[in-house]
Structures are given as structure tokens and as C-alpha cells.
CSV table of C-alpha atoms in Angstrom, one decimal:
chain,number,residue,atom,x,y,z
A,1,MET,CA,131.5,392.1,338.1
A,2,ARG,CA,128.2,392.9,336.5
A,3,LYS,CA,129.9,394.7,333.7
A,4,LEU,CA,132.3,391.8,333.1
A,5,PHE,CA,129.5,389.3,333.3
A,6,SER,CA,127.4,391.4,330.9
A,7,SER,CA,130.4,391.6,328.5
A,8,LYS,CA,130.9,387.8,328.6
A,9,THR,CA,127.2,387.3,327.9
A,10,ALA,CA,127.3,389.6,325.0
A,11,VAL,CA,130.4,387.9,323.6
A,12,ILE,CA,128.7,384.5,324.0
A,13,LEU,CA,125.6,385.7,322.3
A,14,MET,CA,127.6,387.1,319.4
A,15,ILE,CA,129.6,383.9,319.1
A,16,SER,CA,126.3,381.9,319.1
A,17,VAL,CA,124.8,384.1,316.5
A,18,MET,CA,127.8,383.8,314.3
A,19,VAL,CA,127.9,380.0,314.7
A,20,ILE,CA,124.2,379.8,313.8
A,21,VAL,CA,124.6,382.1,310.9
A,22,GLY,CA,127.6,380.0,309.8
A,23,LEU,CA,125.7,376.8,310.1
A,24,ILE,CA,122.8,378.2,308.2
A,25,THR,CA,125.2,379.5,305.5
A,26,GLY,CA,127.1,376.3,305.3
A,27,SER,CA,123.9,374.2,305.3
A,28,ASN,CA,122.6,376.3,302.4
A,29,TRP,CA,125.9,376.1,300.6
A,30,TRP,CA,126.0,372.3,301.1
A,31,ALA,CA,122.3,372.0,300.1
A,32,SER,CA,122.9,373.9,296.9
A,33,LYS,CA,125.9,371.8,296.1
A,34,THR,CA,124.3,368.4,296.8
A,35,ASN,CA,120.7,369.3,295.7
A,36,THR,CA,119.3,368.3,299.2
A,37,PRO,CA,117.3,370.4,301.6
A,38,PRO,CA,119.2,372.4,304.2
A,39,PHE,CA,120.0,370.8,307.5
A,40,PHE,CA,117.7,372.9,309.5
A,41,GLN,CA,114.8,372.4,307.1
A,42,ARG,CA,115.4,368.7,307.2
A,43,ALA,CA,115.4,368.8,311.0
A,44,VAL,CA,112.2,370.7,311.0
A,45,ASN,CA,110.6,368.4,308.4
A,46,ASP,CA,111.6,365.3,310.4
A,47,ILE,CA,110.2,366.8,313.6
A,48,THR,CA,107.0,367.8,311.8
A,49,GLY,CA,106.7,364.3,310.2
A,50,GLY,CA,107.2,362.6,313.5
A,51,VAL,CA,104.5,364.7,315.2
A,52,SER,CA,102.2,364.0,312.2
A,53,ARG,CA,102.7,360.3,312.6
A,54,LEU,CA,102.1,360.4,316.3
A,55,ILE,CA,98.8,362.3,315.7
A,56,ALA,CA,97.9,360.1,312.7
A,57,VAL,CA,98.1,356.8,314.6
A,58,PRO,CA,95.2,357.4,317.1
A,59,THR,CA,93.3,359.4,314.5
A,60,ASN,CA,93.4,356.6,312.0
A,61,ALA,CA,92.5,354.1,314.7
A,62,ILE,CA,89.5,356.1,315.7
A,63,GLY,CA,88.5,356.5,312.0
A,64,THR,CA,88.9,352.8,311.4
A,65,ARG,CA,86.8,352.0,314.5
A,66,ALA,CA,84.1,354.5,313.4
A,67,ASN,CA,84.0,352.9,309.9
A,68,SER,CA,83.8,349.4,311.5
A,69,ILE,CA,80.9,350.5,313.7
A,70,SER,CA,79.2,352.2,310.8
A,71,ASN,CA,79.6,349.0,308.6
A,72,LEU,CA,78.4,346.9,311.5
A,73,MET,CA,75.2,349.0,311.9
A,74,SER,CA,74.7,348.9,308.1
A,75,THR,CA,75.1,345.1,308.1
A,76,PHE,CA,72.6,344.9,311.0
A,77,ASP,CA,70.0,347.0,309.3
A,78,GLU,CA,70.5,345.0,306.1
A,79,ASN,CA,70.2,341.8,308.0
A,80,GLN,CA,66.9,342.9,309.6
A,81,LYS,CA,65.5,343.9,306.2
A,82,LEU,CA,66.5,340.5,304.7
A,83,LYS,CA,64.9,338.7,307.7
A,84,ALA,CA,61.7,340.6,307.1
A,85,LYS,CA,61.7,339.7,303.4
A,86,LEU,CA,62.4,336.1,304.3
A,87,ASP,CA,59.5,336.0,306.7
A,88,GLY,CA,57.2,337.5,304.1
A,89,TYR,CA,58.4,335.0,301.6
A,90,ALA,CA,57.7,332.1,304.0
A,91,GLN,CA,54.2,333.5,304.6
A,92,ASN,CA,53.6,333.8,300.9
A,93,GLN,CA,54.7,330.2,300.4
A,94,VAL,CA,52.2,329.0,303.1
A,95,LYS,CA,49.4,331.1,301.5
A,96,MET,CA,50.3,329.7,298.1
A,97,GLN,CA,50.3,326.1,299.3
A,98,THR,CA,47.0,326.6,301.1
A,99,LEU,CA,45.4,328.1,298.0
A,100,GLU,CA,46.7,325.3,295.8
A,101,GLU,CA,45.2,322.7,298.2
A,102,GLU,CA,41.9,324.6,298.3
A,103,ASN,CA,41.9,324.8,294.5
A,104,LYS,CA,42.4,321.1,294.1
A,105,SER,CA,39.7,320.4,296.6
A,106,LEU,CA,37.3,322.8,294.8
A,107,LYS,CA,38.0,321.2,291.5
A,108,LYS,CA,37.2,317.7,292.9
A,109,GLN,CA,34.0,319.1,294.5
A,110,LEU,CA,32.9,320.4,291.1
A,111,GLY,CA,33.0,316.9,289.8
A,112,LEU,CA,31.2,315.6,292.9
A,113,LYS,CA,28.6,318.3,292.6
A,114,ALA,CA,27.8,317.2,289.1
A,115,THR,CA,26.8,313.7,290.4
A,116,LEU,CA,24.4,315.2,293.0
A,117,THR,CA,21.8,316.2,290.6
A,118,ASP,CA,19.0,315.4,293.0
A,119,TYR,CA,20.2,317.9,295.6
A,120,GLU,CA,21.0,321.5,296.0
A,121,THR,CA,24.5,321.9,297.4
A,122,ILE,CA,26.0,324.7,299.4
A,123,SER,CA,29.8,325.3,299.6
A,124,ALA,CA,31.2,326.0,303.1
A,125,VAL,CA,34.6,326.6,304.7
A,126,THR,CA,35.9,325.0,307.8
A,127,ILE,CA,36.4,327.7,310.4
A,128,ALA,CA,37.2,325.6,313.5
A,129,ARG,CA,38.6,322.1,314.2
A,130,SER,CA,40.0,321.3,317.7
A,131,PRO,CA,42.9,318.9,318.1
A,132,THR,CA,41.0,317.1,320.9
A,133,THR,CA,38.0,316.4,318.6
A,134,TRP,CA,40.0,316.3,315.3
A,135,GLN,CA,38.5,313.0,314.1
A,136,SER,CA,35.0,313.5,315.4
A,137,GLN,CA,33.8,317.0,314.4
A,138,LEU,CA,34.4,320.4,312.9
A,139,VAL,CA,32.6,323.8,312.4
A,140,ILE,CA,31.7,325.3,309.1
A,141,ASN,CA,30.8,329.0,308.2
A,142,LYS,CA,27.2,328.3,307.1
A,143,GLY,CA,24.1,327.9,309.2
A,144,ALA,CA,20.4,328.4,309.4
A,145,LYS,CA,20.7,331.7,307.5
A,146,SER,CA,21.9,329.7,304.5
A,147,GLY,CA,19.1,327.1,304.8
A,148,LEU,CA,21.1,324.4,306.6
A,149,LYS,CA,19.3,322.0,308.9
A,150,LYS,CA,20.3,319.2,311.3
A,151,GLY,CA,21.0,315.9,309.6
A,152,MET,CA,22.0,317.2,306.2
A,153,PRO,CA,24.9,315.2,304.7
A,154,VAL,CA,28.3,317.0,304.4
A,155,LEU,CA,30.7,316.0,301.6
A,156,GLY,CA,34.4,316.5,301.1
A,157,ASP,CA,36.2,316.6,297.8
A,158,SER,CA,35.2,313.1,296.8
A,159,GLY,CA,32.4,311.8,299.0
A,160,LEU,CA,30.6,311.8,302.4
A,161,ILE,CA,32.5,313.0,305.4
A,162,GLY,CA,29.8,313.6,307.9
A,163,ARG,CA,26.4,315.2,308.7
A,164,ILE,CA,25.2,318.5,310.3
A,165,SER,CA,24.6,317.8,314.0
A,166,GLU,CA,24.1,321.4,315.3
A,167,VAL,CA,22.8,324.5,313.4
A,168,ASN,CA,23.4,328.1,314.5
A,169,THR,CA,22.5,331.3,312.6
A,170,VAL,CA,25.8,331.7,310.7
A,171,ASN,CA,27.7,328.4,311.4
A,172,SER,CA,27.1,324.7,312.0
A,173,LYS,CA,28.8,321.8,313.7
A,174,VAL,CA,29.5,318.7,311.6
A,175,THR,CA,29.8,315.2,313.0
A,176,LEU,CA,32.4,313.2,311.0
A,177,ILE,CA,31.9,309.6,309.9
A,178,SER,CA,35.1,308.9,311.9
A,179,ASP,CA,33.4,309.9,315.1
A,180,THR,CA,33.7,307.0,317.6
A,181,SER,CA,31.8,308.4,320.6
A,182,GLU,CA,29.2,306.3,322.2
A,183,ASP,CA,26.2,308.6,321.7
A,184,THR,CA,26.9,309.3,318.0
A,185,ASN,CA,24.2,308.3,315.5
A,186,ARG,CA,26.0,305.7,313.4
A,187,PHE,CA,26.2,306.0,309.6
A,188,ALA,CA,24.3,303.2,307.8
A,189,ILE,CA,26.3,302.0,304.7
A,190,THR,CA,26.2,299.4,302.0
A,191,VAL,CA,29.1,297.5,300.4
A,192,ASN,CA,28.5,296.8,296.7
A,193,GLY,CA,30.0,293.3,296.5
A,194,SER,CA,30.3,291.1,293.5
A,195,GLN,CA,27.8,288.6,295.0
A,196,GLY,CA,25.4,291.3,296.3
A,197,ASP,CA,25.1,294.2,298.6
A,198,VAL,CA,26.1,293.9,302.3
A,199,ASN,CA,24.5,296.4,304.7
A,200,GLY,CA,25.9,297.5,308.0
A,201,ILE,CA,27.0,300.6,310.0
A,202,ILE,CA,30.3,302.3,310.6
A,203,THR,CA,31.3,301.1,314.1
A,204,ASP,CA,34.8,302.3,314.6
A,205,TYR,CA,37.7,304.2,313.1
A,206,ASP,CA,41.4,303.1,313.0
A,207,ALA,CA,43.3,306.4,313.5
A,208,ASP,CA,46.7,304.8,312.8
A,209,GLN,CA,45.7,303.4,309.4
A,210,LYS,CA,43.1,306.1,308.8
A,211,LEU,CA,40.5,303.5,307.9
A,212,LEU,CA,36.8,303.4,308.7
A,213,ILE,CA,35.5,300.1,310.2
A,214,MET,CA,32.3,298.3,309.4
A,215,GLY,CA,32.1,295.7,312.2
A,216,GLN,CA,30.0,292.6,313.1
A,217,VAL,CA,29.3,291.6,309.5
A,218,THR,CA,27.7,288.2,309.6
A,219,GLU,CA,26.5,287.9,306.0
A,220,SER,CA,28.3,285.5,303.9
A,221,GLN,CA,28.6,287.4,300.6
A,222,THR,CA,32.1,287.8,299.2
A,223,ILE,CA,33.6,291.2,299.9
A,224,ASN,CA,36.8,292.1,298.1
A,225,PRO,CA,39.2,295.1,298.4
A,226,GLY,CA,38.2,297.8,296.0
A,227,ASP,CA,34.4,297.2,296.4
A,228,LYS,CA,32.5,300.5,296.5
A,229,VAL,CA,31.0,301.7,299.8
A,230,VAL,CA,28.0,304.0,299.8
A,231,THR,CA,25.3,305.2,302.1
A,232,SER,CA,22.4,302.7,302.4
A,233,GLY,CA,19.6,305.2,303.3
A,234,LEU,CA,18.4,302.8,306.0
A,235,GLY,CA,17.1,304.5,309.1
A,236,GLY,CA,15.9,307.6,307.3
A,237,SER,CA,18.7,309.8,308.5
A,238,MET,CA,20.7,309.9,305.3
A,239,PRO,CA,19.8,309.5,301.6
A,240,SER,CA,21.1,306.4,299.8
A,241,GLY,CA,23.8,306.2,297.2
A,242,ILE,CA,26.3,308.8,298.4
A,243,LEU,CA,29.8,307.6,298.0
A,244,ILE,CA,31.8,307.0,301.1
A,245,GLY,CA,34.9,305.1,299.8
A,246,LYS,CA,36.1,301.6,299.0
A,247,VAL,CA,37.0,298.4,300.8
A,248,ALA,CA,40.6,298.4,301.9
A,249,LYS,CA,40.7,294.9,303.6
A,250,VAL,CA,38.6,292.3,305.3
A,251,THR,CA,39.4,290.5,308.5
A,252,THR,CA,37.5,288.2,311.0
A,253,ASP,CA,37.2,288.5,314.7
A,254,ASP,CA,39.0,286.3,317.2
A,255,TYR,CA,36.3,283.7,317.1
A,256,GLY,CA,35.8,283.7,313.3
A,257,LEU,CA,32.1,284.4,313.8
A,258,SER,CA,31.9,287.8,312.1
A,259,ARG,CA,34.0,290.0,309.8
A,260,LYS,CA,35.5,293.5,310.0
A,261,ILE,CA,35.5,295.5,306.8
A,262,TYR,CA,38.1,298.3,306.7
A,263,ILE,CA,37.1,301.1,304.4
A,264,GLN,CA,39.3,303.8,302.8
A,265,SER,CA,37.4,307.1,302.8
A,266,SER,CA,37.2,308.7,299.3
A,267,SER,CA,37.8,312.1,301.0
A,268,ASP,CA,40.9,312.9,303.1
A,269,LEU,CA,39.4,313.3,306.6
A,270,SER,CA,42.5,314.9,307.9
A,271,SER,CA,42.3,317.8,305.4
A,272,LEU,CA,38.9,319.4,305.1
A,273,SER,CA,39.3,323.1,304.4
A,274,THR,CA,36.2,323.3,302.1
A,275,VAL,CA,33.1,321.1,302.1
A,276,LEU,CA,29.7,320.7,300.4
A,277,VAL,CA,26.4,320.5,302.2
A,278,ALA,CA,23.6,318.6,300.4
A,279,LYS,CA,20.2,320.2,301.2
A,280,THR,CA,18.2,317.0,301.3
A,281,LYS,CA,14.6,316.6,302.6
A,282,VAL,CA,15.9,313.7,304.7
A,283,GLY,CA,17.8,316.2,306.9
A,284,SER,CA,14.7,318.4,307.4
């Protein structure tokens, strides 16, 4: 039995080999005749190509995802750099605008300084101004070390804006002409009207209209919008003739007994980055 089985196996193997050889030979003959690859080569090529495609799909997907992540990271980095540049650009714009405003203010102060020939002036910079006391006071960067004294007039780019009310070694507090507190020392002023001067004091400030108010005027001289307003020098706390502004409008009280004179300040009281202090003997 074993011999017979072995003989059958040998016969089967021989037949199989012969068939394979025949197929190979026939495939090669057919390939040479038709100029196409042999059958077995095509089969191997097809199998290899299929495997390659199976491997390529996840490989390409991983590569594409890696490229996407890399591009995303590059875009993020570029975005951060652009944001930093934009922030720097905005800061430079603010600095430029501030410098332009200071330059305009200083140019006006040069013209104002030329009119104050009787006084030595000191330039100072505003270093503090609280929102709660915005219309009443500010702090400048000059003090007793620079020769400043209490009572000296302080001017903006076009006229009086206040007086020194407190002096420290290297800074001083300035009380503005728009201060409406009860204990403030009122500013004595004169309106140069067409029919003569009208004296009075600044009694109030209209924050909505940004106008100073000279109240309780009982004198009968005609006062018109545009009339010049200067310090009167009365009371000895301020020299006379320093420009304050001009008349904006004139009204009467509810009883018609006195007038209110609204004054437009020659200096912008809301923007006081640089100021001039006049070193007068009156403020000594």
C-alpha cells in the first residue's frame, strides 16, 4: 500500500511538474508571439501591484495628515508673528499720534511764550490726571527743585488753564480753572467788551458744553460773543492780562436780574499733555 501510494504521489508530482513546465513554456511562447508579459509574470505583477496599493493607501493618508498638521503649525506660527507685528504697528501708531499732538501743543506754546516777555516760563509734562478729578486738577513733573511756588499761573497751548496749588520737590499739583469745588480760590477775570471792561470771577463750569461760566454779572455793559477774556489781576493771586479765552454766549438768570457769561477756553482743558508755568512774583 505504501509503495502504491508512493508511486501515485510520484506520478502526480511528475504530472504537476510537466503541467507547470508546459504552462510556463506555453505562456512564454504566447508572450513572445503577442509581445505581452508571460502569464505568471503578469499574475505576480498584479499581486505585487495590489499589495502596493493596499500599502500605499494608509501610507499616503498618514503622509497627507502629517503634511496637513505641519502646514497647520506653520500657519499658526505665521499667524502669531503677524499678530505681534500688528500689535507693534498699533503701538507705533499710538506713539506717533501722541507725539504729533505734543508737537502741535509745543508749537502753540512757543507762540504763547513769546507774548509772556515779563515772565520766565518753565515747560512741564502732565504725569497724573485722575478720572475722578479730571476737570479740577492734574499733576506735573516739576516742583520746588525747578523753582516753582504755590500760586504761579499754569498755561496750556494758548492761555491760562490753572494755578499751582501744591508744590513738592519734583512735582506739583495744578488746580484747573474748571474746578468747581466749594473751597477753591476762584479765578478773577475781565471781559474786554466794546463798551468797557466787565470784571468778575469764574463761578462754574459746564462739562457738557465744555464752557467756563462767569456768573452773577450785574454790570450793564454790552458783552458780545467773541469778546476776549483775560485775568484781571484783582485779589493779588494772579497777574493781569493773561489770556483765558473768549465769550461764547450770554444768558440771564430766571429773574432777569443778572447775566451768565459762557466762556470758551483758549486751551483744550481735556487734553493737557504739556504745560507752561509762569514764574511770577505774584505766586511767591
